[in-house]
């Protein structure tokens, strides 16, 4: 799977671009590092985690960002995509409030709640969206979407899309004739919005990192948080010696 520069940058130190390590935080014990890792995977709020672990909130914020970088690295090493094929994929894109950024989402109906892939894009035109569908979907996938013009005739532009069905949201949320809808994608996006609200917002700079963390938890993290994070940390620090 190909990753954009956004993914690459999010796995590096913001300043020097070098890999970061828990060794950068010598005042914090390894036990607390591990506890924080599990809390992050579980989606615990940073303020609550800082209180539970008795860590300075500013130090915890740095450590939390490091963990997000590690989870992004794991997604790069073990991609969650492609998916789809025998399971329908629902797609949609939304502009972030008060910004020019869009988040393009592709979710699989195989899971409940739906799991998916989310990427920040500058524009929601065909040139931006079709390459993503090519990367994240298996050949032969059926796609359901709204009637946005960039989605028009996508079977002719995305080789992975075999069938494309449309619901006109201006008229109905569920097409009364075909039954086509994008409610799984709407639900997945609502979960994202809830997590953003719980964190009291996510900056544009950190948005893709936040999405990566969310995707990792959905696909790998939450079923067995402790063992999953141990495995990832072991692989990360073995592959990236510091």
PDB file of C-alpha atoms in Angstrom:
ATOM      1  CA  UNK A   1       0.000   0.000   0.000  1.00  0.00           C
ATOM      2  CA  UNK A   2       1.290   3.460  -0.912  1.00  0.00           C
ATOM      3  CA  UNK A   3       1.210   6.176   1.747  1.00  0.00           C
ATOM      4  CA  UNK A   4       1.163   9.925   1.183  1.00  0.00           C
ATOM      5  CA  UNK A   5       3.685  12.398   2.615  1.00  0.00           C
ATOM      6  CA  UNK A   6       1.174  13.058   5.377  1.00  0.00           C
ATOM      7  CA  UNK A   7       1.602   9.509   6.649  1.00  0.00           C
ATOM      8  CA  UNK A   8       5.382   9.729   6.434  1.00  0.00           C
ATOM      9  CA  UNK A   9       5.558  12.991   8.336  1.00  0.00           C
ATOM     10  CA  UNK A  10       3.247  11.777  11.054  1.00  0.00           C
ATOM     11  CA  UNK A  11       5.610   8.915  11.898  1.00  0.00           C
ATOM     12  CA  UNK A  12       8.550  11.266  12.492  1.00  0.00           C
ATOM     13  CA  UNK A  13       9.511  13.898  15.047  1.00  0.00           C
ATOM     14  CA  UNK A  14       7.889  17.176  14.072  1.00  0.00           C
ATOM     15  CA  UNK A  15      11.181  19.059  14.349  1.00  0.00           C
ATOM     16  CA  UNK A  16      14.151  16.874  13.373  1.00  0.00           C
ATOM     17  CA  UNK A  17      12.139  14.167  11.518  1.00  0.00           C
ATOM     18  CA  UNK A  18      13.954  11.412  13.433  1.00  0.00           C
ATOM     19  CA  UNK A  19      12.288   8.465  15.089  1.00  0.00           C
ATOM     20  CA  UNK A  20      11.354   9.152  18.684  1.00  0.00           C
ATOM     21  CA  UNK A  21      11.743   6.871  21.675  1.00  0.00           C
ATOM     22  CA  UNK A  22      10.521   6.400  25.213  1.00  0.00           C
ATOM     23  CA  UNK A  23      14.123   7.166  26.176  1.00  0.00           C
ATOM     24  CA  UNK A  24      13.305  10.810  25.532  1.00  0.00           C
ATOM     25  CA  UNK A  25      11.224  10.732  28.733  1.00  0.00           C
ATOM     26  CA  UNK A  26      13.662   9.485  31.433  1.00  0.00           C
ATOM     27  CA  UNK A  27      11.522  10.860  34.271  1.00  0.00           C
ATOM     28  CA  UNK A  28       8.743   8.413  33.440  1.00  0.00           C
ATOM     29  CA  UNK A  29       9.057   4.732  34.368  1.00  0.00           C
ATOM     30  CA  UNK A  30       8.617   1.964  31.830  1.00  0.00           C
ATOM     31  CA  UNK A  31       5.592   0.734  33.772  1.00  0.00           C
ATOM     32  CA  UNK A  32       3.907   4.099  33.284  1.00  0.00           C
ATOM     33  CA  UNK A  33       4.858   4.074  29.599  1.00  0.00           C
ATOM     34  CA  UNK A  34       3.178   0.709  29.224  1.00  0.00           C
ATOM     35  CA  UNK A  35       0.126   1.796  31.217  1.00  0.00           C
ATOM     36  CA  UNK A  36      -0.191   4.900  29.070  1.00  0.00           C
ATOM     37  CA  UNK A  37       0.050   2.777  25.920  1.00  0.00           C
ATOM     38  CA  UNK A  38      -2.904   0.668  27.044  1.00  0.00           C
ATOM     39  CA  UNK A  39      -4.926   3.745  28.044  1.00  0.00           C
ATOM     40  CA  UNK A  40      -4.303   5.366  24.653  1.00  0.00           C
ATOM     41  CA  UNK A  41      -5.392   2.213  22.833  1.00  0.00           C
ATOM     42  CA  UNK A  42      -8.526   2.112  24.989  1.00  0.00           C
ATOM     43  CA  UNK A  43      -9.249   5.718  24.008  1.00  0.00           C
ATOM     44  CA  UNK A  44      -8.930   7.185  27.508  1.00  0.00           C
ATOM     45  CA  UNK A  45      -8.876  10.980  27.719  1.00  0.00           C
ATOM     46  CA  UNK A  46      -5.428  12.487  28.265  1.00  0.00           C
ATOM     47  CA  UNK A  47      -6.505  14.445  31.329  1.00  0.00           C
ATOM     48  CA  UNK A  48      -7.827  11.268  32.951  1.00  0.00           C
ATOM     49  CA  UNK A  49      -4.697   9.299  32.016  1.00  0.00           C
ATOM     50  CA  UNK A  50      -2.429  12.035  33.446  1.00  0.00           C
ATOM     51  CA  UNK A  51      -4.331  11.938  36.733  1.00  0.00           C
ATOM     52  CA  UNK A  52      -4.326   8.130  36.930  1.00  0.00           C
ATOM     53  CA  UNK A  53      -0.601   7.836  36.186  1.00  0.00           C
ATOM     54  CA  UNK A  54       0.465  11.010  38.036  1.00  0.00           C
ATOM     55  CA  UNK A  55       2.249  12.337  34.954  1.00  0.00           C
ATOM     56  CA  UNK A  56       2.671  15.994  34.032  1.00  0.00           C
ATOM     57  CA  UNK A  57       0.058  16.709  31.321  1.00  0.00           C
ATOM     58  CA  UNK A  58       2.638  18.289  28.983  1.00  0.00           C
ATOM     59  CA  UNK A  59       4.907  15.220  29.218  1.00  0.00           C
ATOM     60  CA  UNK A  60       1.928  12.928  28.735  1.00  0.00           C
ATOM     61  CA  UNK A  61       0.961  14.847  25.595  1.00  0.00           C
ATOM     62  CA  UNK A  62       4.428  14.247  24.119  1.00  0.00           C
ATOM     63  CA  UNK A  63       4.293  10.566  25.019  1.00  0.00           C
ATOM     64  CA  UNK A  64       0.813  10.244  23.576  1.00  0.00           C
ATOM     65  CA  UNK A  65       1.995  11.717  20.274  1.00  0.00           C
ATOM     66  CA  UNK A  66       4.858   9.217  20.206  1.00  0.00           C
ATOM     67  CA  UNK A  67       2.363   6.387  20.595  1.00  0.00           C
ATOM     68  CA  UNK A  68       0.290   7.758  17.730  1.00  0.00           C
ATOM     69  CA  UNK A  69       3.463   7.708  15.615  1.00  0.00           C
ATOM     70  CA  UNK A  70       4.060   4.072  16.585  1.00  0.00           C
ATOM     71  CA  UNK A  71       0.497   3.109  15.625  1.00  0.00           C
ATOM     72  CA  UNK A  72       0.898   4.921  12.293  1.00  0.00           C
ATOM     73  CA  UNK A  73       4.115   2.972  11.709  1.00  0.00           C
ATOM     74  CA  UNK A  74       2.267  -0.280  12.407  1.00  0.00           C
ATOM     75  CA  UNK A  75      -0.421   0.592   9.849  1.00  0.00           C
ATOM     76  CA  UNK A  76       2.331   1.268   7.337  1.00  0.00           C
ATOM     77  CA  UNK A  77       4.021  -2.057   8.065  1.00  0.00           C
ATOM     78  CA  UNK A  78       0.785  -4.088   8.201  1.00  0.00           C
ATOM     79  CA  UNK A  79      -1.745  -2.214   6.045  1.00  0.00           C
ATOM     80  CA  UNK A  80      -5.425  -2.507   6.891  1.00  0.00           C
ATOM     81  CA  UNK A  81      -6.260  -2.250   3.193  1.00  0.00           C
ATOM     82  CA  UNK A  82      -7.291  -3.339   0.658  1.00  0.00           C
ATOM     83  CA  UNK A  83     -10.750  -4.512   1.671  1.00  0.00           C
ATOM     84  CA  UNK A  84     -14.157  -4.812   0.043  1.00  0.00           C
ATOM     85  CA  UNK A  85     -14.823  -7.235  -2.842  1.00  0.00           C
ATOM     86  CA  UNK A  86     -17.668  -9.504  -1.634  1.00  0.00           C
ATOM     87  CA  UNK A  87     -18.603  -6.838   0.931  1.00  0.00           C
ATOM     88  CA  UNK A  88     -20.053  -3.492  -0.104  1.00  0.00           C
ATOM     89  CA  UNK A  89     -17.967  -0.358   0.519  1.00  0.00           C
ATOM     90  CA  UNK A  90     -19.661   2.918   1.434  1.00  0.00           C
ATOM     91  CA  UNK A  91     -17.824   6.159   0.594  1.00  0.00           C
ATOM     92  CA  UNK A  92     -18.261   9.806   1.498  1.00  0.00           C
ATOM     93  CA  UNK A  93     -16.201  12.932   2.075  1.00  0.00           C
ATOM     94  CA  UNK A  94     -16.819  15.836   4.458  1.00  0.00           C
ATOM     95  CA  UNK A  95     -15.217  19.206   4.980  1.00  0.00           C
ATOM     96  CA  UNK A  96     -13.893  19.938   8.458  1.00  0.00           C
ATOM     97  CA  UNK A  97     -15.688  22.826  10.120  1.00  0.00           C
ATOM     98  CA  UNK A  98     -13.936  26.178   9.581  1.00  0.00           C
ATOM     99  CA  UNK A  99     -11.130  24.640   7.479  1.00  0.00           C
ATOM    100  CA  UNK A 100     -10.382  23.860   3.852  1.00  0.00           C
ATOM    101  CA  UNK A 101      -9.549  20.219   4.623  1.00  0.00           C
ATOM    102  CA  UNK A 102     -11.714  17.273   3.650  1.00  0.00           C
ATOM    103  CA  UNK A 103     -11.734  13.772   5.109  1.00  0.00           C
ATOM    104  CA  UNK A 104     -12.472  11.008   2.611  1.00  0.00           C
ATOM    105  CA  UNK A 105     -13.886   7.857   4.187  1.00  0.00           C
ATOM    106  CA  UNK A 106     -14.302   4.332   2.790  1.00  0.00           C
ATOM    107  CA  UNK A 107     -15.953   1.772   5.075  1.00  0.00           C
ATOM    108  CA  UNK A 108     -16.655  -1.941   4.759  1.00  0.00           C
ATOM    109  CA  UNK A 109     -20.068  -3.410   5.549  1.00  0.00           C
ATOM    110  CA  UNK A 110     -18.391  -6.638   6.671  1.00  0.00           C
ATOM    111  CA  UNK A 111     -18.088  -5.337  10.234  1.00  0.00           C
ATOM    112  CA  UNK A 112     -20.477  -3.881  12.782  1.00  0.00           C
ATOM    113  CA  UNK A 113     -19.764  -1.184  13.709  1.00  0.00           C
ATOM    114  CA  UNK A 114     -18.270  -0.512  10.297  1.00  0.00           C
ATOM    115  CA  UNK A 115     -14.509  -0.346   9.973  1.00  0.00           C
ATOM    116  CA  UNK A 116     -12.901   1.794   7.354  1.00  0.00           C
ATOM    117  CA  UNK A 117     -10.124   3.898   5.969  1.00  0.00           C
ATOM    118  CA  UNK A 118      -9.950   7.682   6.378  1.00  0.00           C
ATOM    119  CA  UNK A 119      -7.575  10.111   4.693  1.00  0.00           C
ATOM    120  CA  UNK A 120      -7.224  13.892   4.711  1.00  0.00           C
ATOM    121  CA  UNK A 121      -7.498  15.376   1.211  1.00  0.00           C
ATOM    122  CA  UNK A 122      -7.219  18.978   0.051  1.00  0.00           C
ATOM    123  CA  UNK A 123      -9.943  18.593  -2.564  1.00  0.00           C
ATOM    124  CA  UNK A 124     -12.813  16.190  -3.103  1.00  0.00           C
ATOM    125  CA  UNK A 125     -12.452  16.048  -6.875  1.00  0.00           C
ATOM    126  CA  UNK A 126     -12.101  12.908  -8.954  1.00  0.00           C
ATOM    127  CA  UNK A 127      -8.331  13.310  -9.277  1.00  0.00           C
ATOM    128  CA  UNK A 128      -8.025  13.149  -5.467  1.00  0.00           C
ATOM    129  CA  UNK A 129     -10.573  10.435  -4.684  1.00  0.00           C
ATOM    130  CA  UNK A 130     -10.158   7.824  -7.427  1.00  0.00           C
ATOM    131  CA  UNK A 131      -6.509   6.982  -6.548  1.00  0.00           C
ATOM    132  CA  UNK A 132      -7.617   6.309  -2.963  1.00  0.00           C
ATOM    133  CA  UNK A 133     -10.318   3.906  -4.133  1.00  0.00           C
ATOM    134  CA  UNK A 134      -7.701   2.182  -6.271  1.00  0.00           C
ATOM    135  CA  UNK A 135      -5.451   1.700  -3.236  1.00  0.00           C
ATOM    136  CA  UNK A 136      -7.909   0.694  -0.548  1.00  0.00           C
ATOM    137  CA  UNK A 137     -10.427  -1.531  -2.373  1.00  0.00           C
ATOM    138  CA  UNK A 138     -10.110  -5.071  -3.640  1.00  0.00           C
ATOM    139  CA  UNK A 139     -10.971  -5.670  -7.299  1.00  0.00           C
ATOM    140  CA  UNK A 140     -14.649  -6.430  -7.805  1.00  0.00           C
ATOM    141  CA  UNK A 141     -15.964  -4.233  -4.978  1.00  0.00           C
ATOM    142  CA  UNK A 142     -19.466  -2.761  -5.069  1.00  0.00           C
ATOM    143  CA  UNK A 143     -19.507   0.881  -3.935  1.00  0.00           C
ATOM    144  CA  UNK A 144     -22.427   2.915  -2.619  1.00  0.00           C
ATOM    145  CA  UNK A 145     -22.163   6.702  -2.498  1.00  0.00           C
ATOM    146  CA  UNK A 146     -24.093   9.925  -2.725  1.00  0.00           C
ATOM    147  CA  UNK A 147     -24.490  11.749  -6.036  1.00  0.00           C
ATOM    148  CA  UNK A 148     -21.469  14.047  -5.723  1.00  0.00           C
ATOM    149  CA  UNK A 149     -20.104  14.727  -9.233  1.00  0.00           C
ATOM    150  CA  UNK A 150     -16.660  13.243  -8.467  1.00  0.00           C
ATOM    151  CA  UNK A 151     -18.378   9.876  -7.941  1.00  0.00           C
ATOM    152  CA  UNK A 152     -20.055   9.912 -11.352  1.00  0.00           C
ATOM    153  CA  UNK A 153     -19.189   6.880 -13.469  1.00  0.00           C
ATOM    154  CA  UNK A 154     -16.416   5.746 -11.110  1.00  0.00           C
ATOM    155  CA  UNK A 155     -16.512   2.220 -12.548  1.00  0.00           C
ATOM    156  CA  UNK A 156     -14.878   3.693 -15.666  1.00  0.00           C
ATOM    157  CA  UNK A 157     -12.106   5.348 -13.649  1.00  0.00           C
ATOM    158  CA  UNK A 158     -11.416   3.006 -10.691  1.00  0.00           C
ATOM    159  CA  UNK A 159     -10.554  -0.521 -11.830  1.00  0.00           C
ATOM    160  CA  UNK A 160     -11.253  -1.912  -8.349  1.00  0.00           C
ATOM    161  CA  UNK A 161     -14.912  -0.788  -8.473  1.00  0.00           C
ATOM    162  CA  UNK A 162     -17.129  -3.288 -10.285  1.00  0.00           C
ATOM    163  CA  UNK A 163     -20.551  -1.852  -9.400  1.00  0.00           C
ATOM    164  CA  UNK A 164     -21.552   1.643  -8.301  1.00  0.00           C
ATOM    165  CA  UNK A 165     -24.932   2.464  -6.787  1.00  0.00           C
ATOM    166  CA  UNK A 166     -26.062   5.950  -5.814  1.00  0.00           C
ATOM    167  CA  UNK A 167     -28.449   7.496  -3.290  1.00  0.00           C
ATOM    168  CA  UNK A 168     -29.490  11.121  -3.794  1.00  0.00           C
ATOM    169  CA  UNK A 169     -29.324  12.583  -0.288  1.00  0.00           C
ATOM    170  CA  UNK A 170     -31.194  15.715  -1.323  1.00  0.00           C
ATOM    171  CA  UNK A 171     -34.217  13.464  -1.836  1.00  0.00           C
ATOM    172  CA  UNK A 172     -33.765  10.519   0.550  1.00  0.00           C
ATOM    173  CA  UNK A 173     -31.272   9.049   2.988  1.00  0.00           C
ATOM    174  CA  UNK A 174     -32.321   5.602   1.731  1.00  0.00           C
ATOM    175  CA  UNK A 175     -33.304   5.186  -1.906  1.00  0.00           C
ATOM    176  CA  UNK A 176     -36.962   4.031  -1.792  1.00  0.00           C
ATOM    177  CA  UNK A 177     -36.558   1.887  -4.915  1.00  0.00           C
ATOM    178  CA  UNK A 178     -33.095   0.291  -4.629  1.00  0.00           C
ATOM    179  CA  UNK A 179     -32.619   0.496  -0.860  1.00  0.00           C
ATOM    180  CA  UNK A 180     -29.142   1.981  -1.372  1.00  0.00           C
ATOM    181  CA  UNK A 181     -27.816   4.097   1.516  1.00  0.00           C
ATOM    182  CA  UNK A 182     -24.551   5.193   3.129  1.00  0.00           C
ATOM    183  CA  UNK A 183     -25.644   4.882   6.746  1.00  0.00           C
ATOM    184  CA  UNK A 184     -22.667   2.717   7.785  1.00  0.00           C
ATOM    185  CA  UNK A 185     -20.324   5.476   6.648  1.00  0.00           C
ATOM    186  CA  UNK A 186     -22.453   8.058   8.439  1.00  0.00           C
ATOM    187  CA  UNK A 187     -22.253   5.987  11.631  1.00  0.00           C
ATOM    188  CA  UNK A 188     -18.478   5.596  11.320  1.00  0.00           C
ATOM    189  CA  UNK A 189     -18.105   9.342  10.858  1.00  0.00           C
ATOM    190  CA  UNK A 190     -20.302  10.021  13.880  1.00  0.00           C
ATOM    191  CA  UNK A 191     -17.942   7.916  15.995  1.00  0.00           C
ATOM    192  CA  UNK A 192     -15.037  10.025  14.730  1.00  0.00           C
ATOM    193  CA  UNK A 193     -16.854  13.251  15.566  1.00  0.00           C
ATOM    194  CA  UNK A 194     -17.604  11.984  19.065  1.00  0.00           C
ATOM    195  CA  UNK A 195     -13.910  11.259  19.686  1.00  0.00           C
ATOM    196  CA  UNK A 196     -12.946  14.703  18.388  1.00  0.00           C
ATOM    197  CA  UNK A 197     -15.482  16.246  20.757  1.00  0.00           C
ATOM    198  CA  UNK A 198     -14.144  14.222  23.694  1.00  0.00           C
ATOM    199  CA  UNK A 199     -10.665  15.585  22.970  1.00  0.00           C
ATOM    200  CA  UNK A 200     -12.049  19.106  22.630  1.00  0.00           C
ATOM    201  CA  UNK A 201     -10.902  19.285  19.040  1.00  0.00           C
ATOM    202  CA  UNK A 202      -8.057  18.020  16.859  1.00  0.00           C
ATOM    203  CA  UNK A 203      -5.747  20.416  15.030  1.00  0.00           C
ATOM    204  CA  UNK A 204      -5.379  20.250  11.269  1.00  0.00           C
ATOM    205  CA  UNK A 205      -1.725  19.291  11.729  1.00  0.00           C
ATOM    206  CA  UNK A 206      -2.630  16.310  13.918  1.00  0.00           C
ATOM    207  CA  UNK A 207      -5.747  15.248  12.004  1.00  0.00           C
ATOM    208  CA  UNK A 208      -4.211  12.427   9.959  1.00  0.00           C
ATOM    209  CA  UNK A 209      -2.370  11.151  13.034  1.00  0.00           C
ATOM    210  CA  UNK A 210      -5.706  11.111  14.891  1.00  0.00           C
ATOM    211  CA  UNK A 211      -7.339   9.214  12.016  1.00  0.00           C
ATOM    212  CA  UNK A 212      -4.484   6.689  11.974  1.00  0.00           C
ATOM    213  CA  UNK A 213      -4.924   6.066  15.699  1.00  0.00           C
ATOM    214  CA  UNK A 214      -8.660   5.607  15.228  1.00  0.00           C
ATOM    215  CA  UNK A 215      -8.145   3.143  12.362  1.00  0.00           C
ATOM    216  CA  UNK A 216      -5.580   1.148  14.323  1.00  0.00           C
ATOM    217  CA  UNK A 217      -7.900   0.803  17.317  1.00  0.00           C
ATOM    218  CA  UNK A 218     -10.798  -0.272  15.097  1.00  0.00           C
ATOM    219  CA  UNK A 219      -8.853  -2.878  13.160  1.00  0.00           C
ATOM    220  CA  UNK A 220      -6.363  -4.123  15.771  1.00  0.00           C
ATOM    221  CA  UNK A 221      -6.363  -2.465  19.124  1.00  0.00           C
ATOM    222  CA  UNK A 222      -9.479  -2.773  21.192  1.00  0.00           C
ATOM    223  CA  UNK A 223     -10.215  -6.517  21.240  1.00  0.00           C
ATOM    224  CA  UNK A 224      -7.050  -7.291  23.234  1.00  0.00           C
ATOM    225  CA  UNK A 225      -5.479  -3.922  24.002  1.00  0.00           C
ATOM    226  CA  UNK A 226      -2.681  -5.096  26.286  1.00  0.00           C
ATOM    227  CA  UNK A 227      -1.268  -7.862  24.084  1.00  0.00           C
ATOM    228  CA  UNK A 228      -1.750  -5.877  20.875  1.00  0.00           C
ATOM    229  CA  UNK A 229       0.154  -2.831  22.104  1.00  0.00           C
ATOM    230  CA  UNK A 230       2.936  -5.020  23.563  1.00  0.00           C
ATOM    231  CA  UNK A 231       3.345  -6.709  20.183  1.00  0.00           C
ATOM    232  CA  UNK A 232       3.480  -3.400  18.315  1.00  0.00           C
ATOM    233  CA  UNK A 233       5.939  -1.761  20.718  1.00  0.00           C
ATOM    234  CA  UNK A 234       8.192  -4.825  20.568  1.00  0.00           C
ATOM    235  CA  UNK A 235       8.186  -4.806  16.776  1.00  0.00           C
ATOM    236  CA  UNK A 236       8.694  -1.039  16.580  1.00  0.00           C
ATOM    237  CA  UNK A 237      11.693  -0.812  18.896  1.00  0.00           C
ATOM    238  CA  UNK A 238      13.257  -3.938  17.379  1.00  0.00           C
ATOM    239  CA  UNK A 239      12.922  -2.578  13.859  1.00  0.00           C
ATOM    240  CA  UNK A 240      13.853   0.990  14.814  1.00  0.00           C
ATOM    241  CA  UNK A 241      16.789   0.823  17.268  1.00  0.00           C
ATOM    242  CA  UNK A 242      17.503   4.019  19.188  1.00  0.00           C
TER     243      UNK A 242
END
